[in-house]
Every structure is written in C-alpha cells, then in structure tokens.
Amino acid sequence: MAAVGKTSFLLGALLLFSVAVTLADAKVYYHDFVVQATKVKRLCTTHNTITVNGQFPGPTLEVNDGDTLVVNVVNKARYNVTIHWHGVRQVRSGWADGPEFVTQCPIRPGGSYTYRFTIQGQVGTLWWHAHSSWLRATVYGALVIRPKEGTSYPFPKPKRETPILLGEWWDANPIDVVREATRTGGAPNVSDAYTINGQPGDLYNCSSKDTVIVPIDSGETHLLRVINAALNQELFFTVANHRFTVVGADASYLKPFTTSVIMLGPGQTTDVLISGDQPPARYYMAAEPYQSAQGAPFDNTTTTAILEYKSAPCPAKGISSKPVMPTLPAFNDTATVTAFIQSFRSPNKVDVPTDIDENLFITVGLGLFNCPKNFGSSRCQGPNGTRFTASMNNVSFVLPSNVSILQAYKQGVPGVFTTDFPANPPVQFDYTGNVSRSLWQPVPGTKVYKLKYGSRVQIVLQGTNIQTAENHPIHIHGYDFYILATGFGNFNPQKDTAKFNLVDPPMRNTVGVSVNGWAVIRFVADNPGAWLMHCHLDVHITWGLAVVFLVENGVGELQSLQPPPADLPPC
C-alpha cells in the first residue's frame, strides 16, 4: 500500500510540475488596436478607409499554442465596431468572440473594449476581422499560431513564412454599398478588385508599383499562410510553375497532399509549402473567383503578387521582366473544387463522436420576401419586385438591436430571442430540384437552438435551389468540427451515411456546402456560450443566413462560461 501511495504521490508531483512548466512557457501578448479612418489609395482613387492602426490589412498577430492575447480595441471611427477572432475556440471566453449583438453590443464611436482569450490546442493560421456590418472589407489581419515552445511542425521547418491575405476591394465605401442594398432589397454592387495583402496587383489600373513581392531562394522551402478575407467571394489561388504541398487548414494539421491550385471560401485558411525548385525568375501568384451561383453578377478579375527568386537575373536597362503567368481554373470549375476538398484528411485516426445526441438537418439558401404594402418599388428591387433574403430551415435570422443574445441569456432579459429554431425543415421538399414558389419566402425571427453541455452533435447542412444555388461557406463560432462527408443533390441517409469518413476526417471551422449539395459535420458541445453559425458570404448573413447555438454550462467552473468582463460595451 505504501508503495502504491508513494507512486501516486510521485505521479501527482510530476503532473503538477508539467502543468507548471506548461504555464511557465505560455506568454501573454498585449496589443492596442485603434480603429480609425485612414486615407488609402487603390485603383487610382483615395478613400477614407476604416483600418486598424492605420494599416491595411491590419497587423499580423503572432503567438504560440497556449499563449494568451489581450487586445485593447479603441474605436475612433464613425461606425460601431466589434472584432472577431475567426476560428479561435474561445474556451469559456465567449464574451471575447466578437459578433455584434450575439456575444456583445458593439463598441460605439469613442468607446473601447479589451478582448482577452487563450489559444488552446490550435496550431496554424487563423485571422481576425470586424464583425459589424461590412467593416471587415478592410478591418482584418492574420493570426499566426506556432507550436508550443519545444515542439515543432510535423513537416520540415520552412526557411521562410509569409501570410497571404486574399481580399476584396470596393472603389466606394463598403458601408454605403451594404446600406444601399438593404434600402433597395436588391443585391449589393460587386467589388471592383481583389487584393493580395491589400494590393490589387499588376492587372489593375494604378496598381503595378505597389504589387506585393514575396522573396524566395533557390532550394528553400517557404510556408504560405493563405487566408480568404474576401467579403463575398470564394477564390482560387495558385503560383505559376509551382506546386503546393497542403499541410494545414483552419489551424489544424492535414495529411499532406500536393496540388497546383487551392480554393478557399471566405473565412477559410490553408497552409501550403512551396519549394524554390524552378529556374530563378519572377512568377505570378494569382487569385481569381470561383463563382458557383449561375447568372449572379460577380467581379471577374484577377489579383496578382510576384514570387521573386533572389538570384533571378536583373532585366536589361529599360526592359521590364514580365513574370510568368499561371493558368487558373474556369470561374465555374466545380469539379476542381470538389477534387481539392475531397483530398482533405486529418494526419492520424481521430476520435469522431459516434453516439449522437443531437441530429440536426438544416437547409441553407436564399429566399425572397414579397414587397411589403408600405414599400415603394424603389425598395423592392429584387427579382420580380421582391426583396432578397436568406434562411436556415426557413428562418431568416434577425439580430437583436438593443442587447446581445449572450447578455440576454445570462441576465434573463425576456423578449430578445426564442428557443424554437427547428431541428429539421418545417416542410420537406426536393431541396435541389425545382422548388415551389410557395417555399421561397422564409419567416423572419431571432430563434436559437439550445444544446446541453457535452452533447454530441451531428448537423447535415443541405443547400437549396431557391432563387439560385451556390456553394455556401458555413462557419461555426467557438468550435472546430469534423467534416464527415460532402456531396451533391439531396442528402439521403440510407445511401450517403455509407460515405462517412469516421477514421481521419479533416477538422475545420468553416465548411463549404457544395452548390446544390450537402455537408455533414460533427462536434461535441463542450464550450458553453452563444455561438453563431452563419454563411461567411457577408451578403448572406446580412440577409439572415444564420442561427445561434446556446450551449448550456456543464458541471463546475471548468465547464462554465466565465463571468462577463467589467468593460463589456454598454448596449
């Protein structure tokens, strides 16, 4: 008995020592974000653009897994603002998640709020962005998470790393663009350019001299941390004459695979290795749209940066050395997108939840509101005199305007939301076929779905063919999830369950629901709080393509949401 007691004491002491070492290695990083209008010139015109610290894109934050970030956000702009840390699990720190009127009221002009949270068990590339109106068109930046001190990547350490932020630029004020669309009920104007690290590149007017140059040495391995920060557009990305080895996505490692092109929906990140294995020269990096919605207008242009070998010969005086241009897929090349997505696997066998407690079937797609009687035709400029909308399970989500959902939930404020979001579509129909016009108009409401702590959740996300079908990047706040399968047509549990990957499915925070197709995801609801699930095409969340999961506290402090911070912005 004494020996057993001595052994358990030693094990306990070792455990305490390892925790102490872990805590000692972890660091706290403090940052100040000043949200302000800054003069930014793009496409020959100077705009008063909303930025962080006068930078566009905003600052890159770098941490190790286990570190804590404390970011004081001061709002010196004329709009309300919040900051969302996209993909960060926010374990028990839901007050720092950032979506306006979901976890907090916005930071008003002249106000401030300090976001405090710890990175736990995530390595790779995430990002941060405004989560208030369309401010994230210009208010965004990279969040680089390296392995814990003393550990390394599961692939050869690259000599160099470069964040590649793909963005979307309007030659206008993005807030004015969305306000006009909201007023008219029509689709918002499409962007005027795409950008790489804030610059449109050589193929646009007045842009060549500021084209981003990414250096590489012959023989070196370079890690590109690619982020799709565009507001409304999925994007292909490639580098001329080079292949990518994909090693991670959404701050989770992947089983490496090679490809010449990647596709990212807004919100998604992909870590790729490239090798300096081509003749020393200059090669274009390029991004252009993947557009899956038939007949919908989109910005069909190409943004470029330049991968430049340091040993590339200098061009003769007066002669410009034009970089090599890559071949990109056609804008509607769904086959290439599907092959790419289906290559994703976790590096090893993973513990997928199998006994399911909550089995949800959620339709996602567009809709149309009939023109209200008190609206003139100028306010109903959607198809055939309607107003565009979007919904999940026929509910078009309406954000509260006076208090956040999390505050209302925790403080018992009545009348802010209801808990009757349906677990299945109210009406079953041929989701991807010819949908009856009687099903095109959803019901507006602030409906949430409650989950018990620790419940094992499966969600079938089913695209619909209402108005137009397209690929929807669906993001869940506060959670990573396993993608078990994706497919086209209507999900059929009798046949499609056999396609589930229960061995090594990839872990993501944003899943692409294929055009006229479906995706199945699973996670354990082990993070209490109010968590938004929404389409990351911002025009769609503006129209109501969202729902909130209310995850209840579990047992004890470690399974409970922390109390709200004293400086939470007032409503």
PDB file of N, CA, C and O in Angstrom, residues 307-341:
ATOM      1  N   LEU A 307       6.132  36.102 -56.924  1.00  0.00           N
ATOM      2  CA  LEU A 307       7.129  35.277 -56.248  1.00  0.00           C
ATOM      3  C   LEU A 307       8.452  35.523 -56.975  1.00  0.00           C
ATOM      4  O   LEU A 307       8.583  35.204 -58.163  1.00  0.00           O
ATOM      5  N   GLU A 308       9.418  36.085 -56.280  1.00  0.00           N
ATOM      6  CA  GLU A 308      10.663  36.529 -56.932  1.00  0.00           C
ATOM      7  C   GLU A 308      11.857  35.794 -56.333  1.00  0.00           C
ATOM      8  O   GLU A 308      12.120  35.883 -55.129  1.00  0.00           O
ATOM      9  N   TYR A 309      12.548  35.053 -57.196  1.00  0.00           N
ATOM     10  CA  TYR A 309      13.776  34.387 -56.763  1.00  0.00           C
ATOM     11  C   TYR A 309      14.862  35.442 -56.552  1.00  0.00           C
ATOM     12  O   TYR A 309      15.052  36.316 -57.398  1.00  0.00           O
ATOM     13  N   LYS A 310      15.554  35.318 -55.426  1.00  0.00           N
ATOM     14  CA  LYS A 310      16.579  36.328 -55.120  1.00  0.00           C
ATOM     15  C   LYS A 310      17.708  36.302 -56.152  1.00  0.00           C
ATOM     16  O   LYS A 310      18.345  37.318 -56.398  1.00  0.00           O
ATOM     17  N   SER A 311      17.925  35.136 -56.748  1.00  0.00           N
ATOM     18  CA  SER A 311      19.008  35.019 -57.728  1.00  0.00           C
ATOM     19  C   SER A 311      18.520  35.230 -59.159  1.00  0.00           C
ATOM     20  O   SER A 311      19.247  34.952 -60.112  1.00  0.00           O
ATOM     21  N   ALA A 312      17.276  35.702 -59.286  1.00  0.00           N
ATOM     22  CA  ALA A 312      16.753  35.954 -60.638  1.00  0.00           C
ATOM     23  C   ALA A 312      17.596  37.025 -61.321  1.00  0.00           C
ATOM     24  O   ALA A 312      17.953  38.033 -60.711  1.00  0.00           O
ATOM     25  N   PRO A 313      17.948  36.822 -62.598  1.00  0.00           N
ATOM     26  CA  PRO A 313      18.768  37.824 -63.294  1.00  0.00           C
ATOM     27  C   PRO A 313      18.020  39.152 -63.429  1.00  0.00           C
ATOM     28  O   PRO A 313      16.803  39.170 -63.660  1.00  0.00           O
ATOM     29  N   CYS A 314      18.720  40.242 -63.240  1.00  0.00           N
ATOM     30  CA  CYS A 314      18.091  41.556 -63.392  1.00  0.00           C
ATOM     31  C   CYS A 314      17.825  41.809 -64.871  1.00  0.00           C
ATOM     32  O   CYS A 314      18.672  41.490 -65.717  1.00  0.00           O
ATOM     33  N   PRO A 315      16.673  42.371 -65.203  1.00  0.00           N
ATOM     34  CA  PRO A 315      16.393  42.665 -66.621  1.00  0.00           C
ATOM     35  C   PRO A 315      17.319  43.767 -67.135  1.00  0.00           C
ATOM     36  O   PRO A 315      17.813  44.600 -66.361  1.00  0.00           O
ATOM     37  N   ALA A 316      17.571  43.742 -68.423  1.00  0.00           N
ATOM     38  CA  ALA A 316      18.400  44.786 -69.039  1.00  0.00           C
ATOM     39  C   ALA A 316      17.744  46.138 -68.826  1.00  0.00           C
ATOM     40  O   ALA A 316      16.518  46.253 -68.692  1.00  0.00           O
ATOM     41  N   LYS A 317      18.544  47.167 -68.803  1.00  0.00           N
ATOM     42  CA  LYS A 317      18.037  48.508 -68.519  1.00  0.00           C
ATOM     43  C   LYS A 317      16.950  48.897 -69.525  1.00  0.00           C
ATOM     44  O   LYS A 317      17.110  48.740 -70.733  1.00  0.00           O
ATOM     45  N   GLY A 318      15.833  49.375 -68.960  1.00  0.00           N
ATOM     46  CA  GLY A 318      14.731  49.827 -69.816  1.00  0.00           C
ATOM     47  C   GLY A 318      13.816  48.715 -70.287  1.00  0.00           C
ATOM     48  O   GLY A 318      12.831  48.959 -70.970  1.00  0.00           O
ATOM     49  N   ILE A 319      14.151  47.456 -69.939  1.00  0.00           N
ATOM     50  CA  ILE A 319      13.300  46.328 -70.344  1.00  0.00           C
ATOM     51  C   ILE A 319      12.665  45.740 -69.083  1.00  0.00           C
ATOM     52  O   ILE A 319      13.358  45.389 -68.138  1.00  0.00           O
ATOM     53  N   SER A 320      11.352  45.665 -69.077  1.00  0.00           N
ATOM     54  CA  SER A 320      10.679  45.105 -67.903  1.00  0.00           C
ATOM     55  C   SER A 320      10.631  43.589 -68.032  1.00  0.00           C
ATOM     56  O   SER A 320      10.467  43.055 -69.116  1.00  0.00           O
ATOM     57  N   SER A 321      10.833  42.933 -66.901  1.00  0.00           N
ATOM     58  CA  SER A 321      10.798  41.471 -66.865  1.00  0.00           C
ATOM     59  C   SER A 321       9.412  41.041 -66.406  1.00  0.00           C
ATOM     60  O   SER A 321       9.095  41.101 -65.238  1.00  0.00           O
ATOM     61  N   LYS A 322       8.589  40.632 -67.368  1.00  0.00           N
ATOM     62  CA  LYS A 322       7.212  40.264 -67.045  1.00  0.00           C
ATOM     63  C   LYS A 322       7.218  38.896 -66.359  1.00  0.00           C
ATOM     64  O   LYS A 322       7.789  37.946 -66.890  1.00  0.00           O
ATOM     65  N   PRO A 323       6.583  38.771 -65.184  1.00  0.00           N
ATOM     66  CA  PRO A 323       6.550  37.462 -64.524  1.00  0.00           C
ATOM     67  C   PRO A 323       5.775  36.438 -65.348  1.00  0.00           C
ATOM     68  O   PRO A 323       4.940  36.786 -66.186  1.00  0.00           O
ATOM     69  N   VAL A 324       6.062  35.166 -65.070  1.00  0.00           N
ATOM     70  CA  VAL A 324       5.339  34.070 -65.716  1.00  0.00           C
ATOM     71  C   VAL A 324       3.918  34.037 -65.148  1.00  0.00           C
ATOM     72  O   VAL A 324       3.722  34.099 -63.934  1.00  0.00           O
ATOM     73  N   MET A 325       2.911  33.934 -66.029  1.00  0.00           N
ATOM     74  CA  MET A 325       1.504  33.933 -65.597  1.00  0.00           C
ATOM     75  C   MET A 325       1.000  32.497 -65.465  1.00  0.00           C
ATOM     76  O   MET A 325       1.210  31.680 -66.361  1.00  0.00           O
ATOM     77  N   PRO A 326       0.326  32.171 -64.355  1.00  0.00           N
ATOM     78  CA  PRO A 326      -0.194  30.812 -64.201  1.00  0.00           C
ATOM     79  C   PRO A 326      -1.494  30.605 -64.976  1.00  0.00           C
ATOM     80  O   PRO A 326      -2.155  31.567 -65.375  1.00  0.00           O
ATOM     81  N   THR A 327      -1.845  29.361 -65.161  1.00  0.00           N
ATOM     82  CA  THR A 327      -3.159  29.015 -65.703  1.00  0.00           C
ATOM     83  C   THR A 327      -4.086  28.750 -64.524  1.00  0.00           C
ATOM     84  O   THR A 327      -3.762  27.941 -63.651  1.00  0.00           O
ATOM     85  N   LEU A 328      -5.223  29.432 -64.502  1.00  0.00           N
ATOM     86  CA  LEU A 328      -6.186  29.247 -63.425  1.00  0.00           C
ATOM     87  C   LEU A 328      -7.418  28.516 -63.935  1.00  0.00           C
ATOM     88  O   LEU A 328      -7.726  28.562 -65.131  1.00  0.00           O
ATOM     89  N   PRO A 329      -8.137  27.828 -63.044  1.00  0.00           N
ATOM     90  CA  PRO A 329      -9.359  27.139 -63.491  1.00  0.00           C
ATOM     91  C   PRO A 329     -10.402  28.143 -63.987  1.00  0.00           C
ATOM     92  O   PRO A 329     -10.344  29.335 -63.673  1.00  0.00           O
ATOM     93  N   ALA A 330     -11.369  27.666 -64.731  1.00  0.00           N
ATOM     94  CA  ALA A 330     -12.505  28.495 -65.120  1.00  0.00           C
ATOM     95  C   ALA A 330     -13.272  28.906 -63.865  1.00  0.00           C
ATOM     96  O   ALA A 330     -13.263  28.188 -62.864  1.00  0.00           O
ATOM     97  N   PHE A 331     -13.937  30.053 -63.916  1.00  0.00           N
ATOM     98  CA  PHE A 331     -14.610  30.576 -62.727  1.00  0.00           C
ATOM     99  C   PHE A 331     -15.672  29.631 -62.167  1.00  0.00           C
ATOM    100  O   PHE A 331     -15.996  29.683 -60.989  1.00  0.00           O
ATOM    101  N   ASN A 332     -16.200  28.733 -63.016  1.00  0.00           N
ATOM    102  CA  ASN A 332     -17.269  27.825 -62.567  1.00  0.00           C
ATOM    103  C   ASN A 332     -16.811  26.370 -62.493  1.00  0.00           C
ATOM    104  O   ASN A 332     -17.615  25.445 -62.613  1.00  0.00           O
ATOM    105  N   ASP A 333     -15.513  26.177 -62.259  1.00  0.00           N
ATOM    106  CA  ASP A 333     -14.930  24.832 -62.282  1.00  0.00           C
ATOM    107  C   ASP A 333     -15.182  24.109 -60.949  1.00  0.00           C
ATOM    108  O   ASP A 333     -14.285  23.981 -60.108  1.00  0.00           O
ATOM    109  N   THR A 334     -16.401  23.637 -60.781  1.00  0.00           N
ATOM    110  CA  THR A 334     -16.780  22.941 -59.539  1.00  0.00           C
ATOM    111  C   THR A 334     -16.050  21.604 -59.412  1.00  0.00           C
ATOM    112  O   THR A 334     -15.761  21.154 -58.293  1.00  0.00           O
ATOM    113  N   ALA A 335     -15.709  20.970 -60.536  1.00  0.00           N
ATOM    114  CA  ALA A 335     -15.013  19.667 -60.479  1.00  0.00           C
ATOM    115  C   ALA A 335     -13.656  19.808 -59.788  1.00  0.00           C
ATOM    116  O   ALA A 335     -13.276  18.965 -58.960  1.00  0.00           O
ATOM    117  N   THR A 336     -12.914  20.880 -60.121  1.00  0.00           N
ATOM    118  CA  THR A 336     -11.612  21.108 -59.482  1.00  0.00           C
ATOM    119  C   THR A 336     -11.783  21.376 -57.991  1.00  0.00           C
ATOM    120  O   THR A 336     -11.019  20.883 -57.157  1.00  0.00           O
ATOM    121  N   VAL A 337     -12.800  22.149 -57.635  1.00  0.00           N
ATOM    122  CA  VAL A 337     -13.074  22.447 -56.227  1.00  0.00           C
ATOM    123  C   VAL A 337     -13.395  21.161 -55.472  1.00  0.00           C
ATOM    124  O   VAL A 337     -12.868  20.909 -54.378  1.00  0.00           O
ATOM    125  N   THR A 338     -14.235  20.317 -56.062  1.00  0.00           N
ATOM    126  CA  THR A 338     -14.650  19.077 -55.403  1.00  0.00           C
ATOM    127  C   THR A 338     -13.457  18.146 -55.185  1.00  0.00           C
ATOM    128  O   THR A 338     -13.275  17.581 -54.095  1.00  0.00           O
ATOM    129  N   ALA A 339     -12.608  17.996 -56.208  1.00  0.00           N
ATOM    130  CA  ALA A 339     -11.423  17.134 -56.080  1.00  0.00           C
ATOM    131  C   ALA A 339     -10.487  17.653 -54.989  1.00  0.00           C
ATOM    132  O   ALA A 339      -9.913  16.871 -54.215  1.00  0.00           O
ATOM    133  N   PHE A 340     -10.342  18.966 -54.910  1.00  0.00           N
ATOM    134  CA  PHE A 340      -9.486  19.575 -53.892  1.00  0.00           C
ATOM    135  C   PHE A 340     -10.032  19.298 -52.490  1.00  0.00           C
ATOM    136  O   PHE A 340      -9.316  18.816 -51.609  1.00  0.00           O
ATOM    137  N   ILE A 341     -11.317  19.578 -52.285  1.00  0.00           N
ATOM    138  CA  ILE A 341     -11.931  19.414 -50.963  1.00  0.00           C
ATOM    139  C   ILE A 341     -11.868  17.959 -50.507  1.00  0.00           C
ATOM    140  O   ILE A 341     -11.650  17.668 -49.328  1.00  0.00           O
TER     141      ILE A 341
END
